[in-house]
Coordinates of C-alpha atoms in Angstrom, one line a residue:
Chain A
M92 CA 35.1 -91.3 -54.7
K93 CA 38.8 -91.7 -53.9
T94 CA 38.3 -94.6 -51.5
I95 CA 36.2 -96.4 -54.0
A96 CA 38.9 -96.0 -56.7
T97 CA 41.7 -97.4 -54.5
G98 CA 39.4 -100.1 -53.2
S99 CA 38.6 -101.5 -56.6
L100 CA 42.3 -101.7 -57.5
A101 CA 42.9 -104.1 -54.7
E102 CA 41.9 -107.7 -55.7
G103 CA 40.6 -110.8 -54.1
T104 CA 39.8 -111.5 -50.4
A105 CA 42.4 -109.1 -49.1
G106 CA 40.6 -106.2 -50.7
R107 CA 37.3 -107.3 -49.5
T108 CA 38.3 -107.6 -45.8
S109 CA 40.1 -104.3 -45.8
R110 CA 37.0 -102.7 -47.3
A111 CA 34.8 -104.4 -44.6
L112 CA 37.3 -103.2 -41.9
R113 CA 37.2 -99.7 -43.3
F114 CA 33.4 -99.8 -43.4
R115 CA 33.3 -100.9 -39.7
A116 CA 35.8 -98.2 -38.7
S117 CA 33.8 -95.5 -40.5
W118 CA 30.7 -96.7 -38.6
L119 CA 32.6 -96.5 -35.3
L120 CA 33.8 -93.0 -36.3
H121 CA 30.3 -91.8 -37.1
L122 CA 29.1 -93.1 -33.7
V123 CA 31.9 -91.3 -31.9
L124 CA 31.1 -88.1 -33.8
L125 CA 27.4 -88.4 -33.1
A126 CA 28.1 -89.0 -29.4
F127 CA 30.4 -86.0 -29.3
S128 CA 27.7 -83.8 -31.0
L129 CA 25.1 -84.9 -28.5
V130 CA 27.4 -84.2 -25.5
T131 CA 28.0 -80.8 -27.0
L132 CA 24.3 -80.1 -27.5
Y133 CA 23.1 -81.6 -24.3
P134 CA 23.5 -78.6 -22.0
L135 CA 21.4 -76.6 -24.4
L136 CA 18.8 -79.3 -24.8
W137 CA 18.6 -79.6 -21.1
L138 CA 18.0 -75.9 -20.8
F139 CA 15.1 -76.0 -23.3
I140 CA 13.5 -79.1 -21.7
S141 CA 13.9 -77.7 -18.2
S142 CA 12.3 -74.4 -19.3
F143 CA 9.0 -76.2 -19.7
K144 CA 9.1 -78.0 -16.4
S145 CA 7.5 -77.1 -13.0
N146 CA 10.0 -76.5 -10.2
Q147 CA 9.0 -79.9 -8.7
D148 CA 9.8 -81.7 -12.0
F149 CA 13.1 -79.8 -12.2
F150 CA 14.3 -81.2 -8.9
G151 CA 12.6 -84.6 -9.0
S152 CA 13.6 -85.8 -12.4
P153 CA 16.3 -83.6 -13.9
F154 CA 16.9 -85.8 -16.9
A155 CA 13.3 -86.6 -17.8
L156 CA 10.9 -84.8 -20.2
P157 CA 8.4 -82.5 -18.4
S158 CA 5.5 -84.5 -16.9
V159 CA 3.3 -81.5 -17.9
W160 CA 4.6 -79.0 -20.4
Q161 CA 4.4 -75.6 -18.6
F162 CA 4.2 -73.2 -21.5
E163 CA 3.2 -70.4 -19.1
N164 CA 6.8 -70.4 -17.8
Y165 CA 7.5 -68.2 -20.8
T166 CA 4.7 -65.7 -20.3
R167 CA 5.5 -65.5 -16.6
A168 CA 9.2 -64.9 -17.3
W169 CA 8.3 -62.3 -20.0
E170 CA 6.1 -60.3 -17.5
I171 CA 7.2 -61.0 -14.0
G172 CA 10.8 -61.3 -14.7
G173 CA 10.9 -58.1 -16.8
I174 CA 12.4 -60.1 -19.6
G175 CA 10.1 -58.3 -22.1
S176 CA 11.8 -54.9 -21.5
A177 CA 15.3 -56.5 -21.4
F178 CA 14.5 -58.1 -24.7
L179 CA 13.4 -54.8 -26.2
N180 CA 16.6 -53.0 -24.9
S181 CA 18.7 -55.7 -26.4
V182 CA 16.9 -55.3 -29.8
V183 CA 17.4 -51.5 -29.7
V184 CA 21.0 -51.6 -28.7
S185 CA 22.0 -54.4 -31.1
V186 CA 20.2 -52.9 -34.1
L187 CA 21.5 -49.3 -33.6
S188 CA 25.0 -50.6 -33.0
L189 CA 24.7 -52.7 -36.1
V190 CA 23.5 -49.9 -38.3
L191 CA 26.4 -47.7 -37.1
T192 CA 29.0 -50.4 -37.5
L193 CA 27.8 -51.3 -41.0
F194 CA 27.7 -47.7 -42.3
L195 CA 31.0 -46.6 -40.7
G196 CA 32.8 -49.9 -41.3
T197 CA 31.8 -50.1 -45.0
L198 CA 32.7 -46.5 -45.6
T199 CA 36.1 -46.9 -44.0
A200 CA 36.7 -50.1 -45.8
F201 CA 35.9 -48.4 -49.1
I202 CA 38.3 -45.6 -48.4
V203 CA 41.2 -47.6 -47.2
S204 CA 40.9 -50.3 -49.8
R205 CA 40.1 -48.3 -53.0
L206 CA 41.5 -44.8 -52.6
E207 CA 45.1 -43.7 -52.3
F208 CA 46.1 -41.2 -49.6
R209 CA 48.8 -40.6 -47.0
F210 CA 48.5 -42.2 -43.5
K211 CA 46.6 -45.1 -45.0
G212 CA 49.1 -47.6 -43.5
L213 CA 48.9 -45.9 -40.1
I214 CA 45.1 -46.1 -40.1
M215 CA 45.2 -49.8 -41.0
M216 CA 47.7 -50.4 -38.3
L217 CA 45.5 -48.7 -35.7
F218 CA 42.6 -51.0 -36.6
V219 CA 44.8 -54.1 -36.3
L220 CA 45.9 -53.0 -32.9
G221 CA 42.3 -52.9 -31.8
M222 CA 41.8 -56.6 -32.5
L223 CA 44.7 -57.5 -30.1
I224 CA 43.4 -55.5 -27.1
P225 CA 41.6 -57.4 -24.4
I226 CA 38.3 -55.7 -24.2
H227 CA 38.0 -56.0 -20.4
S228 CA 41.1 -54.0 -19.8
T229 CA 39.3 -50.9 -21.1
L230 CA 36.4 -51.2 -18.7
V231 CA 37.8 -48.9 -16.0
P232 CA 38.9 -46.0 -18.3
L233 CA 35.8 -46.3 -20.4
F234 CA 33.6 -46.1 -17.3
I235 CA 35.5 -42.9 -16.2
L236 CA 35.3 -41.5 -19.7
M237 CA 31.6 -42.0 -20.0
K238 CA 30.9 -40.8 -16.5
S239 CA 32.6 -37.5 -17.5
L240 CA 30.8 -37.4 -20.8
G241 CA 27.5 -37.9 -18.8
I242 CA 26.4 -40.8 -21.0
L243 CA 26.6 -43.6 -18.4
D244 CA 23.2 -45.3 -18.1
T245 CA 22.1 -44.4 -21.6
Y246 CA 21.8 -46.5 -24.8
A247 CA 24.8 -44.6 -26.1
S248 CA 27.0 -46.0 -23.4
L249 CA 26.6 -49.4 -25.0
I250 CA 26.2 -48.4 -28.7
L251 CA 29.3 -46.3 -29.0
P252 CA 31.8 -48.9 -27.5
Y253 CA 30.1 -51.8 -29.2
T254 CA 30.5 -50.0 -32.6
A255 CA 34.1 -49.0 -31.8
F256 CA 35.2 -52.5 -30.9
E257 CA 33.4 -54.1 -33.9
L258 CA 34.8 -51.6 -36.4
P259 CA 38.2 -53.4 -37.0
I260 CA 36.5 -56.6 -37.9
A261 CA 34.0 -54.8 -40.1
V262 CA 36.7 -52.9 -41.9
F263 CA 38.8 -56.0 -42.5
V264 CA 36.0 -58.2 -43.7
V265 CA 34.6 -55.7 -46.1
A266 CA 38.0 -54.5 -47.3
A267 CA 39.0 -58.0 -48.0
Y268 CA 35.8 -58.6 -49.9
L269 CA 36.2 -55.4 -52.0
T270 CA 39.6 -56.4 -53.3
S271 CA 37.9 -59.0 -55.5
V272 CA 35.8 -56.3 -57.1
P273 CA 37.2 -54.8 -60.3
K274 CA 38.1 -51.1 -60.1
E275 CA 36.8 -50.3 -63.6
L276 CA 33.3 -50.1 -62.1
E277 CA 34.2 -47.0 -60.2
E278 CA 36.2 -45.5 -62.9
A279 CA 33.3 -45.8 -65.3
A280 CA 31.0 -44.1 -62.8
M281 CA 33.6 -41.4 -62.2
I282 CA 33.7 -40.6 -66.0
D283 CA 29.9 -40.4 -65.9
G284 CA 30.3 -37.7 -63.3
T285 CA 29.2 -39.6 -60.2
G286 CA 30.8 -38.2 -57.0
Y287 CA 32.5 -40.2 -54.3
W288 CA 29.4 -40.5 -52.2
G289 CA 27.4 -41.6 -55.2
I290 CA 30.0 -44.3 -56.0
F291 CA 29.9 -45.4 -52.3
F292 CA 26.1 -45.6 -52.0
R293 CA 25.2 -46.7 -55.6
I294 CA 28.1 -49.0 -56.4
I295 CA 30.1 -50.1 -53.4
V296 CA 27.3 -50.7 -50.9
P297 CA 25.3 -53.0 -53.2
L298 CA 28.4 -54.9 -54.2
A299 CA 29.5 -55.3 -50.6
V300 CA 26.2 -56.8 -49.4
P301 CA 27.6 -60.4 -48.8
A302 CA 30.5 -59.1 -46.7
M303 CA 28.1 -56.8 -44.9
A304 CA 25.9 -59.8 -44.1
T305 CA 28.9 -61.5 -42.5
V306 CA 29.6 -58.4 -40.4
S307 CA 26.0 -58.1 -39.4
I308 CA 25.7 -61.6 -38.1
L309 CA 29.0 -61.6 -36.2
G310 CA 28.2 -58.1 -34.8
F311 CA 24.7 -59.0 -33.8
L312 CA 25.8 -62.1 -31.9
R313 CA 28.5 -60.0 -30.1
F314 CA 26.1 -57.2 -29.2
W315 CA 23.2 -59.4 -28.2
N316 CA 25.4 -61.5 -26.0
D317 CA 27.7 -58.9 -24.4
F318 CA 27.8 -58.9 -20.7
A319 CA 30.9 -57.0 -19.5
F320 CA 30.0 -53.6 -20.9
A321 CA 26.4 -53.8 -19.9
L322 CA 27.4 -54.9 -16.4
V323 CA 29.6 -51.8 -15.9
F324 CA 27.9 -49.1 -17.9
I325 CA 24.2 -49.8 -17.2
N326 CA 22.7 -49.5 -13.8
D327 CA 19.1 -48.4 -14.6
Q328 CA 16.8 -51.3 -14.3
A329 CA 14.8 -50.1 -17.2
L330 CA 17.8 -50.1 -19.6
K331 CA 19.2 -53.6 -18.7
T332 CA 19.9 -55.9 -21.7
L333 CA 19.1 -59.6 -21.7
P334 CA 22.4 -61.0 -20.5
L335 CA 22.6 -58.5 -17.7
S336 CA 19.0 -59.0 -16.5
L337 CA 19.6 -62.8 -16.6
S338 CA 22.6 -62.6 -14.4
L339 CA 20.6 -60.6 -11.8
F340 CA 17.4 -62.6 -12.4
S341 CA 19.1 -65.8 -11.3
D342 CA 19.9 -64.2 -8.0
G343 CA 16.5 -62.5 -7.3
Y344 CA 14.4 -65.4 -8.5
G345 CA 17.1 -67.9 -7.5
T346 CA 14.6 -70.5 -6.2
D347 CA 12.2 -70.2 -9.2
Y348 CA 14.2 -72.4 -11.5
S349 CA 11.5 -72.8 -14.2
L350 CA 11.2 -69.1 -14.5
T351 CA 15.0 -68.6 -14.8
M352 CA 15.2 -71.4 -17.4
A353 CA 12.4 -69.9 -19.5
A354 CA 14.1 -66.5 -19.3
M355 CA 17.4 -68.0 -20.5
S356 CA 15.6 -69.7 -23.4
I357 CA 14.1 -66.4 -24.5
A358 CA 17.6 -64.9 -24.6
V359 CA 19.1 -67.9 -26.5
I360 CA 16.3 -68.6 -29.1
P361 CA 16.9 -65.6 -31.4
T362 CA 20.7 -66.2 -31.7
I363 CA 20.1 -69.9 -32.4
I364 CA 17.6 -69.1 -35.1
I365 CA 19.9 -66.6 -36.7
Y366 CA 22.8 -69.0 -36.5
L367 CA 20.8 -71.8 -38.2
L368 CA 19.6 -69.5 -40.9
F369 CA 23.0 -67.9 -41.7
Q370 CA 25.6 -70.5 -40.7
N371 CA 27.6 -70.0 -43.9
Y372 CA 28.1 -66.3 -43.3
I373 CA 29.2 -66.9 -39.8
M374 CA 31.8 -69.4 -40.8
K375 CA 33.1 -67.2 -43.6
G376 CA 33.3 -64.3 -41.2
M377 CA 35.1 -66.4 -38.6
V378 CA 37.8 -67.3 -41.1
A379 CA 38.2 -63.8 -42.5
G380 CA 38.4 -62.4 -39.0
A381 CA 41.0 -65.0 -37.8
V382 CA 43.2 -64.7 -40.9
K383 CA 43.3 -61.0 -40.7
G384 CA 43.7 -60.9 -36.9
Chain B
M235 CA 43.2 -29.7 -58.7
A236 CA 39.5 -29.4 -57.9
F237 CA 39.4 -33.1 -58.4
T238 CA 42.0 -34.0 -55.8
N239 CA 40.4 -31.5 -53.4
R240 CA 37.1 -33.4 -53.7
L241 CA 38.9 -36.6 -53.1
R242 CA 40.7 -35.3 -50.1
G243 CA 37.4 -33.9 -48.7
F244 CA 35.6 -37.2 -49.2
I245 CA 38.4 -39.1 -47.5
V246 CA 38.5 -36.8 -44.5
I247 CA 34.7 -36.6 -44.0
G248 CA 34.4 -40.3 -44.6
L249 CA 37.0 -41.4 -42.2
L250 CA 36.5 -38.9 -39.4
P251 CA 33.4 -40.4 -37.7
A252 CA 34.8 -43.9 -37.6
L253 CA 38.2 -42.7 -36.5
I254 CA 36.8 -40.5 -33.7
I255 CA 34.6 -43.3 -32.3
Y256 CA 37.4 -45.8 -32.6
L257 CA 40.1 -43.5 -31.0
V258 CA 37.8 -42.3 -28.2
F259 CA 36.5 -45.7 -27.2
V260 CA 39.3 -48.0 -27.9
I261 CA 42.7 -46.3 -28.1
V262 CA 42.3 -43.4 -25.7
P263 CA 41.0 -45.6 -22.8
I264 CA 44.2 -47.7 -23.0
L265 CA 46.4 -44.6 -22.7
W266 CA 44.1 -43.2 -20.0
S267 CA 44.3 -46.4 -17.9
A268 CA 48.1 -46.3 -18.0
Y269 CA 47.9 -42.7 -16.8
Y270 CA 45.3 -43.2 -14.1
G271 CA 47.4 -46.1 -12.9
F272 CA 49.8 -43.5 -11.4
F273 CA 47.1 -42.0 -9.1
D274 CA 45.5 -43.0 -5.9
W275 CA 41.9 -42.2 -6.8
K276 CA 38.5 -43.3 -5.5
G277 CA 36.5 -42.0 -8.5
I278 CA 35.4 -38.9 -6.6
G279 CA 37.5 -36.2 -4.9
T280 CA 41.0 -35.4 -5.8
A281 CA 43.4 -37.9 -7.3
R282 CA 46.8 -38.1 -5.6
F283 CA 49.8 -38.8 -7.8
I284 CA 51.7 -41.8 -6.4
G285 CA 54.0 -42.7 -9.3
L286 CA 54.4 -46.4 -9.7
G287 CA 52.8 -47.2 -6.4
N288 CA 49.7 -49.0 -7.8
Y289 CA 51.8 -51.0 -10.2
A290 CA 54.2 -52.0 -7.4
E291 CA 51.3 -52.9 -5.1
A292 CA 49.7 -55.1 -7.7
L293 CA 53.0 -56.9 -8.4
K294 CA 53.4 -57.5 -4.6
D295 CA 49.9 -58.7 -4.1
P296 CA 49.7 -62.6 -3.9
I297 CA 46.1 -62.4 -5.2
F298 CA 47.3 -60.7 -8.4
W299 CA 49.7 -63.6 -9.0
K300 CA 47.0 -66.1 -8.1
A301 CA 44.8 -64.4 -10.7
L302 CA 47.6 -64.6 -13.2
K303 CA 48.2 -68.2 -12.5
N304 CA 44.4 -68.9 -12.9
N305 CA 44.4 -67.1 -16.2
L306 CA 47.3 -69.2 -17.3
I307 CA 45.4 -72.4 -16.3
V308 CA 42.6 -71.2 -18.6
V309 CA 45.1 -70.5 -21.4
A310 CA 46.6 -73.9 -21.0
A311 CA 43.2 -75.6 -20.9
S312 CA 42.2 -73.8 -24.1
I313 CA 45.4 -74.5 -26.0
L314 CA 45.5 -78.2 -24.8
G315 CA 41.8 -78.8 -24.9
Q316 CA 40.3 -76.8 -27.8
L317 CA 43.1 -77.0 -30.4
P318 CA 43.7 -80.7 -30.5
I319 CA 40.0 -81.5 -30.4
A320 CA 39.3 -79.0 -33.2
L321 CA 42.3 -80.3 -35.2
I322 CA 41.2 -83.9 -35.0
L323 CA 37.6 -83.0 -35.8
S324 CA 38.7 -80.9 -38.8
L325 CA 40.6 -83.8 -40.3
I326 CA 37.5 -86.0 -39.9
L327 CA 34.9 -83.5 -41.0
R328 CA 36.4 -82.4 -44.3
K329 CA 33.6 -83.9 -46.3
S330 CA 30.4 -82.0 -46.7
T331 CA 27.8 -84.7 -46.2
L332 CA 24.6 -83.9 -44.2
F333 CA 26.0 -85.8 -41.2
H334 CA 29.3 -83.9 -41.2
R335 CA 27.6 -80.6 -41.5
F336 CA 25.4 -81.6 -38.6
V337 CA 28.4 -82.3 -36.4
R338 CA 30.0 -79.1 -37.4
S339 CA 26.9 -77.1 -36.5
A340 CA 26.5 -78.9 -33.2
V341 CA 30.1 -78.2 -32.2
F342 CA 29.8 -74.5 -33.2
M343 CA 26.4 -74.0 -31.5
P344 CA 27.6 -73.0 -28.0
M345 CA 29.5 -70.1 -29.6
V346 CA 26.2 -68.3 -30.4
V347 CA 24.9 -68.6 -26.9
S348 CA 25.5 -65.8 -24.4
T349 CA 28.3 -66.6 -22.0
V350 CA 26.0 -65.5 -19.2
V351 CA 23.6 -68.3 -20.2
I352 CA 26.5 -70.8 -20.5
G353 CA 27.7 -69.8 -17.1
L354 CA 24.3 -70.2 -15.6
I355 CA 23.7 -73.6 -17.2
W356 CA 27.0 -74.9 -16.0
G357 CA 26.4 -73.4 -12.6
Y358 CA 23.3 -75.7 -12.5
I359 CA 25.3 -78.7 -13.9
Y360 CA 27.9 -78.3 -11.1
H361 CA 25.5 -77.4 -8.3
P362 CA 26.5 -79.5 -5.3
Q363 CA 22.9 -80.6 -4.3
I364 CA 20.7 -80.3 -7.4
G365 CA 23.4 -80.3 -10.1
I366 CA 23.0 -82.9 -12.8
L367 CA 26.7 -83.9 -12.7
N368 CA 26.5 -85.1 -9.2
V369 CA 23.1 -86.8 -9.8
L370 CA 24.6 -88.6 -12.8
L371 CA 27.6 -89.7 -10.8
E372 CA 25.3 -91.1 -8.1
Q373 CA 23.2 -93.0 -10.6
F374 CA 26.3 -94.6 -12.1
G375 CA 27.5 -95.7 -8.7
L376 CA 30.3 -93.2 -8.6
G377 CA 29.1 -91.6 -5.4
S378 CA 32.7 -91.2 -4.2
W379 CA 33.4 -88.8 -7.1
I380 CA 30.7 -86.4 -6.0
R381 CA 32.0 -83.0 -4.9
D382 CA 31.4 -79.3 -4.7
W383 CA 32.8 -78.6 -8.2
L384 CA 32.7 -74.8 -7.9
G385 CA 33.3 -74.5 -4.2
D386 CA 36.4 -76.7 -3.7
P387 CA 39.5 -74.5 -4.2
G388 CA 41.5 -77.6 -5.2
I389 CA 39.5 -78.3 -8.3
N390 CA 37.3 -75.4 -9.2
M391 CA 39.7 -73.8 -11.7
Y392 CA 39.5 -77.0 -13.7
S393 CA 35.7 -77.1 -13.3
V394 CA 35.4 -73.6 -14.7
S395 CA 37.8 -74.4 -17.5
A396 CA 35.5 -77.2 -18.8
P397 CA 32.8 -74.9 -20.1
V398 CA 35.5 -72.5 -21.5
I399 CA 36.7 -75.5 -23.6
W400 CA 33.2 -76.7 -24.4
A401 CA 32.0 -73.4 -25.7
N402 CA 35.0 -72.5 -27.9
I403 CA 35.9 -75.5 -30.0
G404 CA 33.7 -74.3 -32.8
P405 CA 35.7 -71.3 -34.2
Y406 CA 39.0 -73.3 -34.2
L407 CA 37.3 -76.1 -36.0
I408 CA 36.1 -73.7 -38.7
I409 CA 39.5 -72.1 -39.0
F410 CA 41.3 -75.4 -39.3
L411 CA 38.8 -76.7 -41.8
S412 CA 39.3 -73.8 -44.1
A413 CA 43.1 -74.1 -43.8
I414 CA 43.0 -77.8 -44.6
Q415 CA 40.8 -77.2 -47.6
N416 CA 43.5 -75.0 -48.9
I417 CA 46.0 -77.9 -49.0
S418 CA 46.1 -79.1 -52.5
S419 CA 44.6 -82.6 -52.9
D420 CA 47.7 -83.6 -54.9
V421 CA 49.7 -83.5 -51.6
E422 CA 47.3 -85.9 -50.0
E423 CA 47.3 -88.2 -53.0
A424 CA 51.1 -88.2 -53.0
A425 CA 51.2 -89.1 -49.3
K426 CA 48.8 -92.0 -49.9
I427 CA 50.9 -93.4 -52.7
D428 CA 54.0 -93.1 -50.6
G429 CA 52.2 -95.3 -48.2
A430 CA 52.4 -92.7 -45.5
I431 CA 50.0 -93.9 -42.8
K432 CA 47.5 -91.5 -41.3
A433 CA 49.3 -90.5 -38.2
K434 CA 52.5 -89.8 -40.2
W435 CA 50.5 -88.0 -42.8
L436 CA 49.1 -85.8 -40.1
Y437 CA 52.4 -85.1 -38.4
L438 CA 54.6 -84.7 -41.5
I439 CA 52.2 -82.9 -43.9
V440 CA 49.1 -81.4 -42.4
I441 CA 50.6 -79.8 -39.3
P442 CA 53.5 -78.1 -41.1
M443 CA 51.2 -77.0 -43.9
I444 CA 48.7 -75.3 -41.6
W445 CA 51.4 -74.2 -39.1
D446 CA 50.6 -70.5 -39.7
T447 CA 47.0 -71.2 -39.0
I448 CA 47.9 -73.0 -35.7
K449 CA 49.9 -69.9 -34.8
V450 CA 46.9 -67.7 -35.3
A451 CA 44.8 -70.1 -33.3
I452 CA 47.2 -70.0 -30.4
V453 CA 47.1 -66.2 -30.4
L454 CA 43.3 -66.3 -30.4
C455 CA 43.4 -68.8 -27.6
I456 CA 45.6 -66.6 -25.5
S457 CA 43.6 -63.4 -26.0
G458 CA 40.4 -65.3 -25.8
S459 CA 41.2 -66.8 -22.4
L460 CA 42.1 -63.4 -21.0
K461 CA 38.5 -62.6 -21.9
A462 CA 37.1 -65.6 -20.0
F463 CA 35.8 -63.0 -17.5
D464 CA 32.1 -63.3 -18.3
L465 CA 31.8 -67.0 -17.8
I466 CA 33.7 -67.3 -14.6
F467 CA 32.2 -64.1 -13.2
V468 CA 28.8 -65.6 -13.6
M469 CA 29.7 -69.0 -12.2
T470 CA 31.8 -68.0 -9.2
G471 CA 32.4 -64.3 -9.2
G472 CA 36.0 -65.1 -8.6
G473 CA 35.3 -66.9 -5.3
P474 CA 35.1 -68.7 -3.0
A475 CA 37.9 -66.8 -1.2
Q476 CA 39.3 -65.6 -4.5
S477 CA 40.2 -69.2 -5.6
T478 CA 38.9 -68.6 -9.1
E479 CA 40.0 -65.0 -9.4
L480 CA 41.2 -64.0 -12.8
L481 CA 43.0 -60.8 -13.8
A482 CA 39.8 -59.3 -15.1
T483 CA 37.7 -60.3 -12.1
Y484 CA 40.5 -59.0 -9.8
M485 CA 40.4 -55.7 -11.7
Y486 CA 36.6 -55.5 -11.7
N487 CA 36.3 -56.2 -7.9
N488 CA 39.0 -53.7 -7.0
T489 CA 37.5 -51.0 -9.2
F490 CA 33.7 -51.4 -8.9
E491 CA 33.4 -53.2 -5.6
I492 CA 35.8 -51.3 -3.5
F493 CA 36.2 -48.3 -5.7
R494 CA 39.9 -48.1 -6.2
Y495 CA 39.9 -46.6 -9.7
G496 CA 43.6 -45.8 -9.8
Y497 CA 44.5 -49.3 -8.8
G498 CA 42.0 -50.9 -11.2
S499 CA 43.5 -48.8 -14.0
A500 CA 47.0 -50.0 -13.2
V501 CA 45.7 -53.6 -13.2
S502 CA 44.0 -53.0 -16.6
T503 CA 47.3 -51.7 -18.0
L504 CA 49.1 -54.8 -16.6
I505 CA 46.5 -57.0 -18.3
I506 CA 47.3 -55.4 -21.7
I507 CA 51.1 -55.7 -21.1
I508 CA 50.8 -59.4 -20.0
S509 CA 48.6 -60.3 -23.0
M510 CA 51.0 -58.6 -25.4
I511 CA 54.0 -60.5 -23.7
L512 CA 52.1 -63.8 -24.0
V513 CA 51.2 -63.2 -27.6
L514 CA 54.7 -62.1 -28.7
G515 CA 56.3 -64.9 -26.6
S516 CA 54.2 -67.6 -28.1
Q517 CA 55.0 -66.3 -31.6
L518 CA 58.8 -66.3 -30.9
L519 CA 58.7 -69.8 -29.5
M520 CA 56.8 -71.1 -32.5
R521 CA 59.0 -69.4 -35.0
K522 CA 62.0 -71.3 -33.6
R523 CA 60.1 -74.6 -33.8
G524 CA 58.7 -73.8 -37.3
M525 CA 62.2 -73.3 -38.7
E526 CA 63.6 -76.7 -37.5

């Protein structure tokens, strides 16, 4: 709109050439942007295309489409590669961590953002600190801690640290969102005789759904993709999550590239679908997390 | 009175579970690792108190410094690679047409993919025999450029930095976009009327106005690069001959490969200290520049 307005102010041939120039420049810019996007997407496209190839195709023509689409790569990876059980482990761990993060995060956000009490500032500060800590520096002490608690090699050894490290973001995103909700709602409920738990479950939780959606998606991506914690805390083959089995898979089946490619695609497809469906929430969450962090 | 007691009860019961999980799994481990750092301990048997021995040993180990230098290469690659690209893209992609949204989604896409998968994909791209990078160079007649991208200690830190940059432009783009959208359009109009050309407009108006956001982005870059562990661990494991060792892989290898828990704890503590120094240092530097 703006460019059209300024363009029409300019008169005569000078205006026309500058408009033509601008038109050509914008085309060039679009081409550059398109090329940039394709370069960014290419490694992923290459993964998906390769996942349907035979090993022979993979070596012989790395850039071409598969000569025969080998859909059975996926069923083979699911069964032989043990990707099925890894997939289920990832689902269990991600979902349970998410439920715990959402419940505790929303409850904490409600308390620190809507209620007055001593130590409130201290608790907020503790959570801010958590966002600045490099996760990997806690691997050794966490390993020792969980060994002494006897929870190494259980789902809990992933669920508890995932939840703990996701809580700061959950608290900040939900608390920021709740500041836009008028307090009169709770006061009215209070006068009606609703207790604090009632207010939390019947008023705050329904109101906070959009913020909780943001937390869910960010959390899910983080839990689903985690590698470091799974690498250190899980040893039992039957409990391995997707990223962990993939990293081992590529060694064990190192020469069966089509199988590895199919297994990687199985790991990536759910996150890409979720991303495409909920892009806006992810972007909002990114911004909220960054500004607060 | 009964009322406030109910409030107090709710607050305590409501906060306790989250606080316990958070303290036990985030805060306590940090204190523990500082404490374990004072012991010579193999994970089993008795721990022997050796004071600052582990810390001194790490600071004397050339591999530790090599790892720190490699980490700083990743930090530099992130700050110099991700931020300028994200900033330029955010200036171009402000409009919300279908095409602009497509580009934004494409740039963000690698962020949702597991770093293990990214590491494996780039491992294949760089593979000396079957890697598509070398095949591509061959096809374009650039056979002399072909090399062992992950094996050659002279270049492999730069090779592993490329996917780090590639995968992480997205979030900075989103952050910059939202910051730029907060700049009032009056400012932009005024700049246009003044005849300020684009580059000047960028330099004089946009950058100062989103300076706070750039500062946040640099902090995220620093702490994010210290996390580059997964990607590089999958691609090279820190090798060959520790040429791509990072602080985190150094810590991992010392603790879980040769079972020096005390030493690994000391290195963990040093990682936290170093990252805090980097974050604070970058903020101090930028405060000075921001005031000028």
